[in-house]
PDB file of C-alpha atoms in Angstrom:
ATOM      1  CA  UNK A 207     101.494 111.538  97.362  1.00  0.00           C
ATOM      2  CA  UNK A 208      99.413 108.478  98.023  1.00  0.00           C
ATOM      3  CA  UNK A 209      95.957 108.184  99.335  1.00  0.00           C
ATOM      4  CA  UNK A 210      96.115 107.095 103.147  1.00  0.00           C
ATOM      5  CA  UNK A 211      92.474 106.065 103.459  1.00  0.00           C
ATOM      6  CA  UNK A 212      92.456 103.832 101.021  1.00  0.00           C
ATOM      7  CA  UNK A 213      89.630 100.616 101.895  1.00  0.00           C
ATOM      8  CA  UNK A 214      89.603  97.403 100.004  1.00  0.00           C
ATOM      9  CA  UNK A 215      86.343  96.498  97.791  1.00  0.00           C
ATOM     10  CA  UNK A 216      86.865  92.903  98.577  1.00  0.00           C
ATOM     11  CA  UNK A 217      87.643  91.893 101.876  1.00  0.00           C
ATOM     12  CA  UNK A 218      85.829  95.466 103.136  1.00  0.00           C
ATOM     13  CA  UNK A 219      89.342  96.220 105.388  1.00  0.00           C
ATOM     14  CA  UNK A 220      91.364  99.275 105.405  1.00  0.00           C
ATOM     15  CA  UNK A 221      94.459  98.990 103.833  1.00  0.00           C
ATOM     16  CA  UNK A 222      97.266  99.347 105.991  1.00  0.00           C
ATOM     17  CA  UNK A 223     100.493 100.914 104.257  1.00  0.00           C
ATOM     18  CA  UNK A 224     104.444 100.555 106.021  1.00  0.00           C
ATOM     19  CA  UNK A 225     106.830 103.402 104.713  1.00  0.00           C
ATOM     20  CA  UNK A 226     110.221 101.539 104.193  1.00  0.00           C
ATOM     21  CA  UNK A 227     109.598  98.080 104.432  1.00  0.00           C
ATOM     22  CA  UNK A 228     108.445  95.355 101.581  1.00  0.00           C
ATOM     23  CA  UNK A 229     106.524  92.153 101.738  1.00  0.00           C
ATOM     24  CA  UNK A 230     108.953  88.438 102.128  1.00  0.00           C
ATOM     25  CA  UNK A 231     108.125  86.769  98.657  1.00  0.00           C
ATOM     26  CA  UNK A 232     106.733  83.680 100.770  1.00  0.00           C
ATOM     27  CA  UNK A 233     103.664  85.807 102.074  1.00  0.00           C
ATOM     28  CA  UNK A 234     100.375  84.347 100.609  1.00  0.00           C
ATOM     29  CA  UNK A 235      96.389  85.090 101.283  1.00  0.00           C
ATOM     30  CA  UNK A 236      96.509  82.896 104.371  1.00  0.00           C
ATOM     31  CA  UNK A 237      99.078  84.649 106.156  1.00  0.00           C
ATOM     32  CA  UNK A 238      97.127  88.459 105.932  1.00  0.00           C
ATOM     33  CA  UNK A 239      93.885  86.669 106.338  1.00  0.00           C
ATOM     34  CA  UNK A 240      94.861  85.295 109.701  1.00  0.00           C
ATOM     35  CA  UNK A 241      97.288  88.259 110.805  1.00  0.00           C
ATOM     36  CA  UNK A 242      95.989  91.652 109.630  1.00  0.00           C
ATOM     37  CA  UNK A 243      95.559  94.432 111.056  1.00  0.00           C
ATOM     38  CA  UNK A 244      98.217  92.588 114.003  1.00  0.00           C
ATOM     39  CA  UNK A 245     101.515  94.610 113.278  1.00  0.00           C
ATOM     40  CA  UNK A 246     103.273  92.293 115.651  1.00  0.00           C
ATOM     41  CA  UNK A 247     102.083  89.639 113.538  1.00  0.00           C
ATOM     42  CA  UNK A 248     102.805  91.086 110.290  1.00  0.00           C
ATOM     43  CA  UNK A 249     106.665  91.995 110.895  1.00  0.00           C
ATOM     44  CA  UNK A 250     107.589  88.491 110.869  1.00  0.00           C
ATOM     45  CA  UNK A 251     107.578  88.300 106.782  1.00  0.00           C
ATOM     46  CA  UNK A 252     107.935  92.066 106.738  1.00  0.00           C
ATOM     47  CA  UNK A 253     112.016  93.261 105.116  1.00  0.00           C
ATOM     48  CA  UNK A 254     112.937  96.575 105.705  1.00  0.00           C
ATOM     49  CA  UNK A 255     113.982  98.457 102.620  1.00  0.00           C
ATOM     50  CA  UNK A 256     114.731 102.093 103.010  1.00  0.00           C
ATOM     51  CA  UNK A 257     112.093 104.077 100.116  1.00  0.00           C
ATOM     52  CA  UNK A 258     109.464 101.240  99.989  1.00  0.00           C
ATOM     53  CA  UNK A 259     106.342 100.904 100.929  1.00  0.00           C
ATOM     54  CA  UNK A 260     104.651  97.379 101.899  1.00  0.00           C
ATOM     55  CA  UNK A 261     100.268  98.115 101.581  1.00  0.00           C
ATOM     56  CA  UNK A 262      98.252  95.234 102.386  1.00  0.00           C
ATOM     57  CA  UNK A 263      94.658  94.461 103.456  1.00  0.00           C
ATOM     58  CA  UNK A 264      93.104  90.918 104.681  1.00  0.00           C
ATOM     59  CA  UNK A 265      93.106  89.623 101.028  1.00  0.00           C
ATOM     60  CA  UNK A 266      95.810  91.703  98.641  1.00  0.00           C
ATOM     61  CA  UNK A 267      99.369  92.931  99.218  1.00  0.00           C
ATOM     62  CA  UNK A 268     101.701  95.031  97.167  1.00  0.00           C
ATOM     63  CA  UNK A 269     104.997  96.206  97.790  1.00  0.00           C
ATOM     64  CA  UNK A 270     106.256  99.441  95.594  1.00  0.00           C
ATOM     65  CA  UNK A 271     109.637 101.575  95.339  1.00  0.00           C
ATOM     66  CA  UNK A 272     108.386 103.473  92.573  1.00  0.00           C
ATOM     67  CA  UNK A 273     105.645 105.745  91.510  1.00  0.00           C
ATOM     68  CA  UNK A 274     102.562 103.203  90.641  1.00  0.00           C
ATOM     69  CA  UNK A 275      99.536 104.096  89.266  1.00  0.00           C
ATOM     70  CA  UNK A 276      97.378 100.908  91.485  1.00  0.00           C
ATOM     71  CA  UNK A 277      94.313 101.137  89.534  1.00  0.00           C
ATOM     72  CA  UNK A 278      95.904  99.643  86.592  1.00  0.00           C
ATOM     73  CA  UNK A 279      96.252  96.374  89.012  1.00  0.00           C
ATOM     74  CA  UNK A 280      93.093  94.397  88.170  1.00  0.00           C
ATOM     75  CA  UNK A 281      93.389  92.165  91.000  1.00  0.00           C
ATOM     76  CA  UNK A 282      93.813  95.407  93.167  1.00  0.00           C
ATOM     77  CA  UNK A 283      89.647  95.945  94.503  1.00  0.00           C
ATOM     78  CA  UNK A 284      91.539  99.314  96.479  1.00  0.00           C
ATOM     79  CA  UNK A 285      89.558 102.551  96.245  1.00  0.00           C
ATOM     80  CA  UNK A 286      90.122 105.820  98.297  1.00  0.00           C
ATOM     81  CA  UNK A 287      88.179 105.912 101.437  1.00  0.00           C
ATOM     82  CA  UNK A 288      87.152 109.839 101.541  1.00  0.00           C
ATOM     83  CA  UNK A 289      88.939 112.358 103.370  1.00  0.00           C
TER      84      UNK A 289
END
């Protein structure tokens, strides 16, 4: 179970999550800055991988296959949103 309402710190954006699909390594800060939340936009470095899950917001991304615990990422300002 993940939090769906999760809301970045940072860049004050939601954070959008895609079940089965990871980020292209070539993304960088410029690309969500200027693209997000445009999912037409997005797919163009997004790589579908069946049990992944690509989260991003305007200034952080993160791809994960596994069970991660995000709040040990430092660079990671995401915090649940309230249900």
């Amino acid at each position: 179970r993940t939090c769906d309402q999760l809301r970045c710190t940072a860049c004050d954006f939601r954070v959008s999550l895609y079940n089965d699909y990871k980020w292209d390594p070539s993304c960088d800060y410029l690309f969500f800055r200027n693209n997000m939340p445009d999912l037409n936009k997005l797919r163009a470095k997004m790589i579908r991988k069946k049990g992944s899950r690509a989260y991003a917001c305007q200034c952080s991304w993160r791809a994960v296959d596994e069970l991660t615990d995000l709040q040990t990422e430092q660079q990671l300002r995401w915090a649940c949103g309230k249900h």
